[in-house]
Short mmCIF file of C-alpha atoms (C1' of nucleotides) in Angstrom, two decimals:
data_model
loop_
_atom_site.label_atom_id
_atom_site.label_comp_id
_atom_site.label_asym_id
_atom_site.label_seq_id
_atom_site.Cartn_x
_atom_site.Cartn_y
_atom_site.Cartn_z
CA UNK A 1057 -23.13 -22.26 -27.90
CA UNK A 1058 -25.68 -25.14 -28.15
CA UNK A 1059 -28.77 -23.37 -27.00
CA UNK A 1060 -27.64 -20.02 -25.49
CA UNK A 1061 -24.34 -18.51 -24.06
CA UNK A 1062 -26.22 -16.20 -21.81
CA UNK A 1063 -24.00 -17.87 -18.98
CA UNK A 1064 -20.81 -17.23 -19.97
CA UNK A 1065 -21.94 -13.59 -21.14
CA UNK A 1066 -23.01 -12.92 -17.74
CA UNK A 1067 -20.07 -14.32 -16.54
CA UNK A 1068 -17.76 -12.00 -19.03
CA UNK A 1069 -20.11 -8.59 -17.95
CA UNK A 1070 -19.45 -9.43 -14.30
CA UNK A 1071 -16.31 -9.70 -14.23
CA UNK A 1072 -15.42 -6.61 -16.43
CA UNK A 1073 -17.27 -4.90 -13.74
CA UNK A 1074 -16.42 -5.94 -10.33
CA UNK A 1075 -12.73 -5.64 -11.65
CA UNK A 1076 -13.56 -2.13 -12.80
CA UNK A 1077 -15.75 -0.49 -9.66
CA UNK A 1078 -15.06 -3.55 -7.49
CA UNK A 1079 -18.08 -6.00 -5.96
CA UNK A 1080 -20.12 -3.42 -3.93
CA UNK A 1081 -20.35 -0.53 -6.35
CA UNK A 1082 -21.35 -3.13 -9.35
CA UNK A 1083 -25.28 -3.45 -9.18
CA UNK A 1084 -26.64 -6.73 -11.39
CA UNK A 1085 -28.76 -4.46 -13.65
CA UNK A 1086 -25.40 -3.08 -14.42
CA UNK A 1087 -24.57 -6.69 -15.67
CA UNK A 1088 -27.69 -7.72 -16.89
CA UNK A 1089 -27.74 -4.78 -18.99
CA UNK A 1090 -23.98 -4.82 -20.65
CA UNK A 1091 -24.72 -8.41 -21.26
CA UNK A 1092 -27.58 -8.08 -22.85
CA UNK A 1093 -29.48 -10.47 -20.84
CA UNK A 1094 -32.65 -10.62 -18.72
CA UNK A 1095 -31.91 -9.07 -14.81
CA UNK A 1096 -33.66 -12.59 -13.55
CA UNK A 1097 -31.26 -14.51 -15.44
CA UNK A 1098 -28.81 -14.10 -12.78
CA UNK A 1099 -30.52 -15.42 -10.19
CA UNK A 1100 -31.67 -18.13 -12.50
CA UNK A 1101 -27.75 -19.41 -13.17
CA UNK A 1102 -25.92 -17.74 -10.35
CA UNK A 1103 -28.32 -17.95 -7.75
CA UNK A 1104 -27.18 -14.58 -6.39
CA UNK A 1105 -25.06 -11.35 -6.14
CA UNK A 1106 -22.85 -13.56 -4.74
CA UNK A 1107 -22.65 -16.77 -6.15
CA UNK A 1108 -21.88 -14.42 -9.18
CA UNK A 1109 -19.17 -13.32 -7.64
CA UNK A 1110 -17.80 -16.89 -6.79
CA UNK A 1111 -18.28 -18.00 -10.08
CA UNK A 1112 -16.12 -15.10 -11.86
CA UNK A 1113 -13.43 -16.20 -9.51
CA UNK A 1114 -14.04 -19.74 -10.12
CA UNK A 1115 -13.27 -19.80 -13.72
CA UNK A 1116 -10.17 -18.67 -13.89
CA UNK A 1117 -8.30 -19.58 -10.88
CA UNK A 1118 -7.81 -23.61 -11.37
CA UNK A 1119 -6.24 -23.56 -14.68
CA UNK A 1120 -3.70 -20.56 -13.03
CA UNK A 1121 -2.85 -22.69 -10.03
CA UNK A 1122 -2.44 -25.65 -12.78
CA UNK A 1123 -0.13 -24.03 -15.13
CA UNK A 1124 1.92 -22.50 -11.87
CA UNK A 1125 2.01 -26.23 -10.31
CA UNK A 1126 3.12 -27.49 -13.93
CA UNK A 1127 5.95 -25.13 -14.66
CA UNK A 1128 6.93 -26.47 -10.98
CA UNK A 1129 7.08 -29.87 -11.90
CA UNK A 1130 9.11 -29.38 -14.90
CA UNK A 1131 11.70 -27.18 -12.66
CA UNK A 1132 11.62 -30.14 -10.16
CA UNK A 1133 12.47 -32.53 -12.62
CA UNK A 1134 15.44 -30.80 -13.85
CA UNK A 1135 16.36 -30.06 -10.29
CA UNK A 1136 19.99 -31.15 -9.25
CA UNK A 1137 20.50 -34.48 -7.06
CA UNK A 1138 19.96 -33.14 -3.64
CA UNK A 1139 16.20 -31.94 -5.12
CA UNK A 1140 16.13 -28.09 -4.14
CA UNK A 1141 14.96 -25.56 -7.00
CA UNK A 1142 17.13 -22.90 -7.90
CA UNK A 1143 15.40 -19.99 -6.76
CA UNK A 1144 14.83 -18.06 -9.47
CA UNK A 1145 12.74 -21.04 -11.15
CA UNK A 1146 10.54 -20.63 -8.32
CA UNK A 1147 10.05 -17.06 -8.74
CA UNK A 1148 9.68 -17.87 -12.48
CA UNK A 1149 6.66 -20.13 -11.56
CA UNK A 1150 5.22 -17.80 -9.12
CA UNK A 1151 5.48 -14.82 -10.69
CA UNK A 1152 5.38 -16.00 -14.86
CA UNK A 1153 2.13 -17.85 -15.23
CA UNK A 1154 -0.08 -14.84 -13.81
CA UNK A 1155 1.60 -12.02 -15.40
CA UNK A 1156 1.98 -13.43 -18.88
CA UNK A 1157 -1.49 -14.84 -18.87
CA UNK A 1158 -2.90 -11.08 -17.94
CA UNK A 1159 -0.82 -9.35 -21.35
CA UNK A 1160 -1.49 -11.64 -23.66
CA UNK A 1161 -4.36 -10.82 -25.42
CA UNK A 1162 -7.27 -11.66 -23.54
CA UNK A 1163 -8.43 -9.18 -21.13
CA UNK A 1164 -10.65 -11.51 -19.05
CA UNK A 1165 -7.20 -12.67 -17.63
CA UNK A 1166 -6.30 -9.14 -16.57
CA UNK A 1167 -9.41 -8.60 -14.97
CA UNK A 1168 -9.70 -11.58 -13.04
CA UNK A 1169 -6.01 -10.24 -11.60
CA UNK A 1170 -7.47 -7.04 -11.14
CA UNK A 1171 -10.47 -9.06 -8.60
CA UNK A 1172 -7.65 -10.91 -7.02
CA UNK A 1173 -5.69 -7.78 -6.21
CA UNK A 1174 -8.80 -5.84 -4.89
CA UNK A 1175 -9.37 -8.90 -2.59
CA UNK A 1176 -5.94 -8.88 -1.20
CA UNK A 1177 -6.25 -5.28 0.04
CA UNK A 1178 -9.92 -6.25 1.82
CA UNK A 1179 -9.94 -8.10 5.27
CA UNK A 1180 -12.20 -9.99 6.58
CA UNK A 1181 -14.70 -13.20 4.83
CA UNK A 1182 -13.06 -12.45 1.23
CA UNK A 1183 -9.46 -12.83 2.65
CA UNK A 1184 -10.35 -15.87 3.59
CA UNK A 1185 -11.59 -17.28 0.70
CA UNK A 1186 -8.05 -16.15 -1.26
CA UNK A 1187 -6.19 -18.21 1.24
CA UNK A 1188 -8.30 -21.71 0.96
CA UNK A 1189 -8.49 -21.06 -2.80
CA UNK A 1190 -4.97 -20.53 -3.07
CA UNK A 1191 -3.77 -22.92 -0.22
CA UNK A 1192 -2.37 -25.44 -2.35
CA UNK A 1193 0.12 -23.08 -4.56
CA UNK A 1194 1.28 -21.66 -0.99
CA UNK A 1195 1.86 -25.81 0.66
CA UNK A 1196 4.40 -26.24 -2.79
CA UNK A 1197 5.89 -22.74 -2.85
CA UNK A 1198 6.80 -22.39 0.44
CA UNK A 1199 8.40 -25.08 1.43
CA UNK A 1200 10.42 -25.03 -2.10
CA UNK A 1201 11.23 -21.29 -1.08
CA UNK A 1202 12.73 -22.58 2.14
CA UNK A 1203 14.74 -25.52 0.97
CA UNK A 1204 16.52 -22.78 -1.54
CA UNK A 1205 17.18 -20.54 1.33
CA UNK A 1206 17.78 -22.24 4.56
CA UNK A 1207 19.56 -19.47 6.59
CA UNK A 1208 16.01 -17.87 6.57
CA UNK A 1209 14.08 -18.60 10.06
CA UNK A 1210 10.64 -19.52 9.42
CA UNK A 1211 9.31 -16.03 10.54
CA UNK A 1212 11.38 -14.47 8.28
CA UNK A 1213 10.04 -16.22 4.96
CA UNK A 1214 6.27 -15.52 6.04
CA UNK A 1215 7.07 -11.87 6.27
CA UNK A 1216 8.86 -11.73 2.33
CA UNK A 1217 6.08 -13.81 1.08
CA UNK A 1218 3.87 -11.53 2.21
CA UNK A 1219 5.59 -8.40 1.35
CA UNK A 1220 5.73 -10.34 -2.28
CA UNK A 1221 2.56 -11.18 -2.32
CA UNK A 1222 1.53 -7.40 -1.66
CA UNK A 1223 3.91 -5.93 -4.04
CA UNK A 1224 2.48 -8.83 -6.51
CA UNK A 1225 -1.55 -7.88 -6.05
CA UNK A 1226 -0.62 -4.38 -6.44
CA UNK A 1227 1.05 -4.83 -10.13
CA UNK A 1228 -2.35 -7.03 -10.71
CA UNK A 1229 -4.67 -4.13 -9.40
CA UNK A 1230 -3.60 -1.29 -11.31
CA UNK A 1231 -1.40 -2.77 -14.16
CA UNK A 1232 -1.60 0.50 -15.72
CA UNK A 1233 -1.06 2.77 -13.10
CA UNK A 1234 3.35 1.81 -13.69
CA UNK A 1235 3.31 2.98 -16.88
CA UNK A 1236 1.70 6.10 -16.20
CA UNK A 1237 3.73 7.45 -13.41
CA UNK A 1238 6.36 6.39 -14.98
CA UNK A 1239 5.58 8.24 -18.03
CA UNK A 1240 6.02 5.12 -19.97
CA UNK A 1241 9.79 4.23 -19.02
CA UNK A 1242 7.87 1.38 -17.42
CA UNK A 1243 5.82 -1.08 -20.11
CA UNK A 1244 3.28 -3.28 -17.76
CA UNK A 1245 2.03 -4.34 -20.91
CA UNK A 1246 5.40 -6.65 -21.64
CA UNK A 1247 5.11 -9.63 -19.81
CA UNK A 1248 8.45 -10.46 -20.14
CA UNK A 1249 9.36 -6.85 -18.53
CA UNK A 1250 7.04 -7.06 -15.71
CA UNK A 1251 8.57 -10.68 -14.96
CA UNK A 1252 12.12 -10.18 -14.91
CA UNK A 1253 11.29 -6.55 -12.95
CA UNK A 1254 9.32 -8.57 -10.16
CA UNK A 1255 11.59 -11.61 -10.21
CA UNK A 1256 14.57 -9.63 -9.47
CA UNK A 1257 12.95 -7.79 -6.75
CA UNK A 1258 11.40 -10.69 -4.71
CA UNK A 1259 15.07 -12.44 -5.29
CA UNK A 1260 17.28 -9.57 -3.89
CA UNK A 1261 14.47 -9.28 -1.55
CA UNK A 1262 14.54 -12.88 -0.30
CA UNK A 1263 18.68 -13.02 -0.12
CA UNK A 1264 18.58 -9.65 1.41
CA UNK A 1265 19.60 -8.93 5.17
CA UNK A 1266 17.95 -10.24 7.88
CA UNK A 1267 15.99 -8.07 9.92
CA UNK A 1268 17.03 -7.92 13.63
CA UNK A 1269 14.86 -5.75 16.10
CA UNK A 1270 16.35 -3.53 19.02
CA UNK A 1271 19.92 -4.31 16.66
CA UNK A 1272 22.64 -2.04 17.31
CA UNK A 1273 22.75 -0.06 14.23
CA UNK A 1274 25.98 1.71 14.08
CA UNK A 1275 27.73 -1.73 14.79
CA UNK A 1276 26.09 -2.89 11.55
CA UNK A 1277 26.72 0.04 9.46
CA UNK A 1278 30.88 -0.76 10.49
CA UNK A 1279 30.19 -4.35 8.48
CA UNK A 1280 28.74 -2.82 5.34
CA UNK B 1003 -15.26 20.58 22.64
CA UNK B 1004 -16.60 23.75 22.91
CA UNK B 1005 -20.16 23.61 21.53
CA UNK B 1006 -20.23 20.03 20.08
CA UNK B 1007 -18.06 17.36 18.87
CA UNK B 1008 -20.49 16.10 16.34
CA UNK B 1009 -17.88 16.75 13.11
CA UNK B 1010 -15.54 14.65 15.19
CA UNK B 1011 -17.52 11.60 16.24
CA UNK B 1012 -19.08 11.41 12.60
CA UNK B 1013 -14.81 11.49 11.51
CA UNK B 1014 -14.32 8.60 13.52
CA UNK B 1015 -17.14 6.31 13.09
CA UNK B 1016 -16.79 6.84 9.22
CA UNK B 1017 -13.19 5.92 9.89
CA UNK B 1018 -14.06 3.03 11.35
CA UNK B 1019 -16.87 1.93 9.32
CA UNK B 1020 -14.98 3.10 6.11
CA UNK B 1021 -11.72 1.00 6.89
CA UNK B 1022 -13.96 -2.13 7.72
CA UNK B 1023 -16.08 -2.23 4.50
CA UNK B 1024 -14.70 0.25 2.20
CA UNK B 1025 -16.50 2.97 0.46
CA UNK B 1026 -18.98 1.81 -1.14
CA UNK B 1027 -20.63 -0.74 1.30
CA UNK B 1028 -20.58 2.15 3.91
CA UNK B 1029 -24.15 3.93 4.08
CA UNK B 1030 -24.45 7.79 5.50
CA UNK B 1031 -26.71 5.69 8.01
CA UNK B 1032 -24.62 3.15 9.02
CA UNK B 1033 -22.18 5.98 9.96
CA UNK B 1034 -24.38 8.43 12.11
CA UNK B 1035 -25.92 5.69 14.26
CA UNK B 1036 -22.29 4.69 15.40
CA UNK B 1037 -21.27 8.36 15.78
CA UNK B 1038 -25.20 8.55 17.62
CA UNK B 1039 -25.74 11.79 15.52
CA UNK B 1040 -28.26 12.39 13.05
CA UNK B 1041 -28.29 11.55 9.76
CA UNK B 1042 -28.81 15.14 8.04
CA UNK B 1043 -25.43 16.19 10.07
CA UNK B 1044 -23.30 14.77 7.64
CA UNK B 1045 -24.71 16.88 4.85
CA UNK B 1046 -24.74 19.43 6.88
CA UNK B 1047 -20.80 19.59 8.11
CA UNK B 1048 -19.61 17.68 5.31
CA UNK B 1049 -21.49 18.47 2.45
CA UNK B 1050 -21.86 14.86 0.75
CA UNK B 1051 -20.56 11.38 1.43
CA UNK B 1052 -17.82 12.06 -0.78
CA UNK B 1053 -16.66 15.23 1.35
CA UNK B 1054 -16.77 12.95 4.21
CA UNK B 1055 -14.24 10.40 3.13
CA UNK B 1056 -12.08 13.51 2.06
CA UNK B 1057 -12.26 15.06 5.43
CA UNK B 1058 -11.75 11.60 6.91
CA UNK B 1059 -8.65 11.07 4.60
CA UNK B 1060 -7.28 14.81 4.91
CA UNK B 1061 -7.21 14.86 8.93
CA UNK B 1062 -4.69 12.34 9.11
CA UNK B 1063 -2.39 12.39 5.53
CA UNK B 1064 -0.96 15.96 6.71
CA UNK B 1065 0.55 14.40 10.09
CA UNK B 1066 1.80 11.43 8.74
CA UNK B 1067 3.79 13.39 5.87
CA UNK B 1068 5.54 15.86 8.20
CA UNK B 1069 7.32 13.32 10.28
CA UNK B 1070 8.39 11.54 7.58
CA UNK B 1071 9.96 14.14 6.31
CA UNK B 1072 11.02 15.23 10.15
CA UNK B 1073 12.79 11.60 10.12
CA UNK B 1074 14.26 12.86 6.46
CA UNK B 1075 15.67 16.14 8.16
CA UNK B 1076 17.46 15.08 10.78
CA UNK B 1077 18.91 11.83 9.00
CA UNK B 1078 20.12 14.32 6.32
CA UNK B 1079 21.94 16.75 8.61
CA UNK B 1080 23.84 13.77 10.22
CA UNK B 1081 24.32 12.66 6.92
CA UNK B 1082 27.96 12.09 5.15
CA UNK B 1083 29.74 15.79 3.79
CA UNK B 1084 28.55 13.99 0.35
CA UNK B 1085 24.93 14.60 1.41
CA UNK B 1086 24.05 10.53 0.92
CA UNK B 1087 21.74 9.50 3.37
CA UNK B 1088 22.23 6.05 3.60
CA UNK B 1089 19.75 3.66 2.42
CA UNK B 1090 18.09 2.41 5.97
CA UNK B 1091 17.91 5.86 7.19
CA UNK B 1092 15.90 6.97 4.33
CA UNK B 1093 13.93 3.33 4.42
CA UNK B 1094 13.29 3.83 8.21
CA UNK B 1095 11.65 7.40 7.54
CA UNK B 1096 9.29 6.06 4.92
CA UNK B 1097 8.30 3.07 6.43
CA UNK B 1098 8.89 4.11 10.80
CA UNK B 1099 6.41 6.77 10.76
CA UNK B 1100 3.33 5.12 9.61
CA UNK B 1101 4.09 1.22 10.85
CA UNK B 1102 4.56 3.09 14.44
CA UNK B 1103 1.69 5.44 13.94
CA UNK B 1104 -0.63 2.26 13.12
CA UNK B 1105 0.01 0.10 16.41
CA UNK B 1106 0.43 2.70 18.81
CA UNK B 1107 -2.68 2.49 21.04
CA UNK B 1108 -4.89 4.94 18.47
CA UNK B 1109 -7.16 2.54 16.51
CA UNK B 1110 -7.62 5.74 14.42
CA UNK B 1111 -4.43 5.21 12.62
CA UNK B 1112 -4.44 1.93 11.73
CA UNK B 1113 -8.01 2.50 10.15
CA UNK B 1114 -6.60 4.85 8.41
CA UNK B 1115 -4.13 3.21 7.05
CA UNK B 1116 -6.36 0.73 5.87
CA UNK B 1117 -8.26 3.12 3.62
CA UNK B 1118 -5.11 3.59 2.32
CA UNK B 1119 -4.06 0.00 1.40
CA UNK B 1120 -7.72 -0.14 0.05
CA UNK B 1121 -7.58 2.60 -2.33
CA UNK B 1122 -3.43 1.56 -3.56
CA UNK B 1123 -5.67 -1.34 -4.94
CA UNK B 1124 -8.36 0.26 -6.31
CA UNK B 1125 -7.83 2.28 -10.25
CA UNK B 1126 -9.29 4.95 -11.03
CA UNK B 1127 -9.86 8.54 -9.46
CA UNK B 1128 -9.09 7.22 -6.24
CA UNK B 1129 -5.29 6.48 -7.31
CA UNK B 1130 -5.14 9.87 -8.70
CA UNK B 1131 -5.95 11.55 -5.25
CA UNK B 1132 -3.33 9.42 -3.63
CA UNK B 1133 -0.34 10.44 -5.48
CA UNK B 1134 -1.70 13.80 -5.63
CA UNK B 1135 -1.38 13.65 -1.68
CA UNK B 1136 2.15 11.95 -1.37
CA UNK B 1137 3.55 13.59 -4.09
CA UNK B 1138 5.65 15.94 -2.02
CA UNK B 1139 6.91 11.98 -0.27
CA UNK B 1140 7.50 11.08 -3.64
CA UNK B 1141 9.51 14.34 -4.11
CA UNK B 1142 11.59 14.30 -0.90
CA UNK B 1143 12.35 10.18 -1.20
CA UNK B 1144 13.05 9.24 -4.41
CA UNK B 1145 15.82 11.23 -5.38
CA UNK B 1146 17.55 10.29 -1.98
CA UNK B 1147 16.64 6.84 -2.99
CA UNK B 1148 18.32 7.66 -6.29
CA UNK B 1149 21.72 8.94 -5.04
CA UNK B 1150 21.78 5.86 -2.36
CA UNK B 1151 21.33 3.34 -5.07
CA UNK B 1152 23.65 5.32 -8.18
CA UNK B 1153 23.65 1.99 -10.07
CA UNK B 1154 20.01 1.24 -10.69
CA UNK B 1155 18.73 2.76 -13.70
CA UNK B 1156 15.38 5.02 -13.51
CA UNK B 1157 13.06 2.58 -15.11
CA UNK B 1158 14.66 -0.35 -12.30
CA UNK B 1159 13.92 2.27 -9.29
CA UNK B 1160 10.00 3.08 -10.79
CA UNK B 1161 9.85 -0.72 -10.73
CA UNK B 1162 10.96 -1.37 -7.35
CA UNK B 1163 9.57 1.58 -5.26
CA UNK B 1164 5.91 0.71 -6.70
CA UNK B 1165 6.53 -2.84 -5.33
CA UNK B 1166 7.65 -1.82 -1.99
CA UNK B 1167 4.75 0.41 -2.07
CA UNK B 1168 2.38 -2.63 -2.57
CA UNK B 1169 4.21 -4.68 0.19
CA UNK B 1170 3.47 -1.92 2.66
CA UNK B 1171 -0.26 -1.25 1.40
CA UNK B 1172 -0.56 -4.82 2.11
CA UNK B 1173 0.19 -4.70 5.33
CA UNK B 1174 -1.79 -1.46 5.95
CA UNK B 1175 -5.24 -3.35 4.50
CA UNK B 1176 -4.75 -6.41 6.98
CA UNK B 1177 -1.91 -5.84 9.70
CA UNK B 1178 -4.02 -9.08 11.22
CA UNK B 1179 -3.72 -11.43 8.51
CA UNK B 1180 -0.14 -11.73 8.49
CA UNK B 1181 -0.36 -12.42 12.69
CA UNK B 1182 -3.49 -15.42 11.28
CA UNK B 1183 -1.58 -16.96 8.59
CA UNK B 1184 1.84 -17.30 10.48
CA UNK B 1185 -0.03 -18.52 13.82
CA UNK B 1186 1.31 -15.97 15.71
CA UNK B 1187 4.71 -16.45 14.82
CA UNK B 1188 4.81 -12.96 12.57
CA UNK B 1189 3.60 -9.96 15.26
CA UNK B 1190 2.16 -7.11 13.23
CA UNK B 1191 0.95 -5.81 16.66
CA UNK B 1192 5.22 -4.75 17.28
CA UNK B 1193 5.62 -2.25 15.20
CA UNK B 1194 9.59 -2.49 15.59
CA UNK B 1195 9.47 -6.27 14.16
CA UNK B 1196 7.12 -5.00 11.44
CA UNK B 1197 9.63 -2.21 10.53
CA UNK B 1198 12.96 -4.28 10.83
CA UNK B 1199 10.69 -6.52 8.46
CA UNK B 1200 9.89 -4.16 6.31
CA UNK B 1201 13.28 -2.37 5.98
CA UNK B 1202 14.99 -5.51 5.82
CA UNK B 1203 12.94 -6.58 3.11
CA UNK B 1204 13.27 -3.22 0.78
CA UNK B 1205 16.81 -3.45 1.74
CA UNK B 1206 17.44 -6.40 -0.10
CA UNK B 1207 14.67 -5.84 -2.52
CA UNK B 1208 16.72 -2.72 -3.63
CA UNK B 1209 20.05 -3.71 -3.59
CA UNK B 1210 19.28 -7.03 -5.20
CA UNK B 1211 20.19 -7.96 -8.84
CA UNK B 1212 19.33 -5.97 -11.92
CA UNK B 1213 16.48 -7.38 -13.92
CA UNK B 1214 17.47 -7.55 -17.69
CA UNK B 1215 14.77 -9.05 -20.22
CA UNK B 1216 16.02 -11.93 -22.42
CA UNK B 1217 18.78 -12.55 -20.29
CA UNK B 1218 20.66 -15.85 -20.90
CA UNK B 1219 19.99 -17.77 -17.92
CA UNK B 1220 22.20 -20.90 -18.10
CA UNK B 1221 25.03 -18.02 -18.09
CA UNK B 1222 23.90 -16.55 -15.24
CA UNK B 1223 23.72 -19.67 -12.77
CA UNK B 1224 27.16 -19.61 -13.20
CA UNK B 1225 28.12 -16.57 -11.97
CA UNK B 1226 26.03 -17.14 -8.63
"C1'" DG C 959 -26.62 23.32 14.54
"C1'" DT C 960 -29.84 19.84 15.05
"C1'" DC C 961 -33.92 17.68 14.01
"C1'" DT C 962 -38.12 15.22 11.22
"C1'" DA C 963 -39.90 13.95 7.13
"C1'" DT C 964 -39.60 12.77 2.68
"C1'" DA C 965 -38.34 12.99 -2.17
"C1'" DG C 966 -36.58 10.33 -5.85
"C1'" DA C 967 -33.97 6.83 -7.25
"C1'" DC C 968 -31.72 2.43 -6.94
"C1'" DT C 969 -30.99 -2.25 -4.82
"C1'" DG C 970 -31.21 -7.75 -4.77
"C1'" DA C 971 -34.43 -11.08 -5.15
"C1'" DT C 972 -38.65 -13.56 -6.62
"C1'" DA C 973 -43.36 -15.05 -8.36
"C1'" DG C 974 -45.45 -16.59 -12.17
"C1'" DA C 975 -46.62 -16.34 -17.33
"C1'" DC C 976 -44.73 -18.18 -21.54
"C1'" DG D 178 -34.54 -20.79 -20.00
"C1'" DT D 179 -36.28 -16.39 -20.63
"C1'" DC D 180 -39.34 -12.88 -19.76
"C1'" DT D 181 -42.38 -9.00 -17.18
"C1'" DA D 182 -43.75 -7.05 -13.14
"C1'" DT D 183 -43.12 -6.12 -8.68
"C1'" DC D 184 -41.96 -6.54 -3.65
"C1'" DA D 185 -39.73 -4.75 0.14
"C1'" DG D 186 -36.04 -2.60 1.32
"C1'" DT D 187 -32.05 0.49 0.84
"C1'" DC D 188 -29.62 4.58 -0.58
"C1'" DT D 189 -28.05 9.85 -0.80
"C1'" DA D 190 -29.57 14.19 -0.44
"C1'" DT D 191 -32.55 18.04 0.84
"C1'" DA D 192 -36.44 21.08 2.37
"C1'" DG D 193 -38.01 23.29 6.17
"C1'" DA D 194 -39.41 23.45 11.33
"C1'" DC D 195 -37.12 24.51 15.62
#
DNA sequence: GTCTATAGACTGATAGAC
DNA sequence: GTCTATCAGTCTATAGAC
């Protein structure tokens, strides 16, 4: 606010767009013009389409990974002697942080998801951005994920985390989309709702069987 | 064959090209100089860009939805005199057909797929023409889903069959990534290991503790 | 059915005045 | 920092010859 905010509207415009029709179909006069700013201004403070783009992401993703990381320390310290996490505190720190931070009243949050979940469906250079970006929430998670489930072989984890992370981006590109086809028996908007629905799941989900290809299925369905 | 396969190559390069950079960052032009046609063609057999990605999306959903519910017939007439399919039939019928489908020499699937991961994350119109097209999956699944799983409330299954959902979009949009980030230790090229992975995974995920808001946690540790 | 040519509009980016 | 004006290129779609 000391001379002019024309940043941080640009910034706000942007990312209410490429959340809404996604990076290719959102055209900078589209920006320019919903912020109420000069087209040239982008290019000015951003660069380009691009660095746009990067800063959007930018500015919301450090204080996520921080408040994820914190809510890990203070499960760590109240961790038993041995030093493994109960599970579900890990899921709580995964899962919480995001998911309250996109219902609570500010939309920017939600829309920043909404970018992060539209990047996790595309391959290719954006995918790789996610991973460096979010490389040091996955070198604390995992291994804490591990240590609370050691019958899992390494393969194994990789695949749930990934399933997780999937069923995770999906909730954070369509938040809506639950409630609707669910005719509202499902409230996205409840934080608290949407956590204890997606903590459940990834913990049944990591404790579940263990897949075995070429198994011999009628062998197994005696054990059940 | 008979006069020319022009409809056919411009279906498969727009495929291609579709899959690789979405929608939007496809151009008409892009598309008819892979398919070596000419531009005006696509007008011409397609009527507009947004014909084309119908016709792209229509010539495979049709396919994939019969042997799905082929898988669902014949696990239902071996089923129990109770008519209860049991869970990993129905799991293997919803998740066999299009896991096998993708990595079964035709590239055409598993770009097809892709669309289909890409437009789970995407809101809007897009959504609405997916679950217009699996609706009769939807249909034919959940309730056997339903009567497998009599304990889970309504509300619990919506939850959990939109997650699994995202876990399998996931791995539609990038079978490759999964193969990158694990080093080669997770084979998304086998479909079998990605659908004992995947089944495994919704398994547990399914059958996995009831989320209940506000529940008293300390309690609960003790029980497990 | 296939082609050329083009209309009409939109794109990201930039030069240069203020 | 903000503005106007514009470049050079792209886009979808179509009219009309063959």
């Amino acid at each position: 606010m000391p001379a002019s905010d024309t940043k941080e509207r640009i910034l706000d415009s942007a990312e209410e767009l490429f959340a809404e029709h996604g990076y290719d179909a959102t055209s900078l006069r589209a920006v320019t013009a919903a912020a109420e700013v000069n087209l040239a201004a982008v290019n000015y403070h951003f660069g380009s389409k691009q660095g746009l783009y990067r800063a959007v992401f930018e500015r919301r993703v450090d204080p996520l990974n921080r408040e994820r990381l914190r809510m890990m320390d203070v499960a760590e310290s109240e961790a038993g002697p041995e030093g493994v996490i109960p599970l579900r505190r890990i899921l709580e720190a995964f899962f919480g942080p995001p998911l309250r931070m996109s219902a609570r009243g500010d939309d920017g949050w939600s829309r920043f998801l909404q970018i992060v979940g539209r990047m996790n469906s595309t391959s290719g250079e954006h995918v790789h951005a996610l991973r460096q970006v979010f490389h040091q929430i996955e070198e604390r998670f995992f291994p804490a994920i591990a240590a609370a489930l050691p019958h899992l072989r390494p393969a194994d984890l990789i695949w749930r985390m990934h399933f997780l992370i999937g069923s995770m981006c999906t909730l954070f590109a369509d938040p809506k989309r639950i409630t609707i086809v669910s005719d509202g028996l499902c409230d996205s908007e409840d934080p608290e709702e949407s956590v204890a629905q997606l903590v459940a799941f990834a913990e049944g989900a990591l404790q579940g069987p263990i897949a075995e290809a070429e198994v011999d299925v009628a062998a197994e369905e005696e054990v059940r």
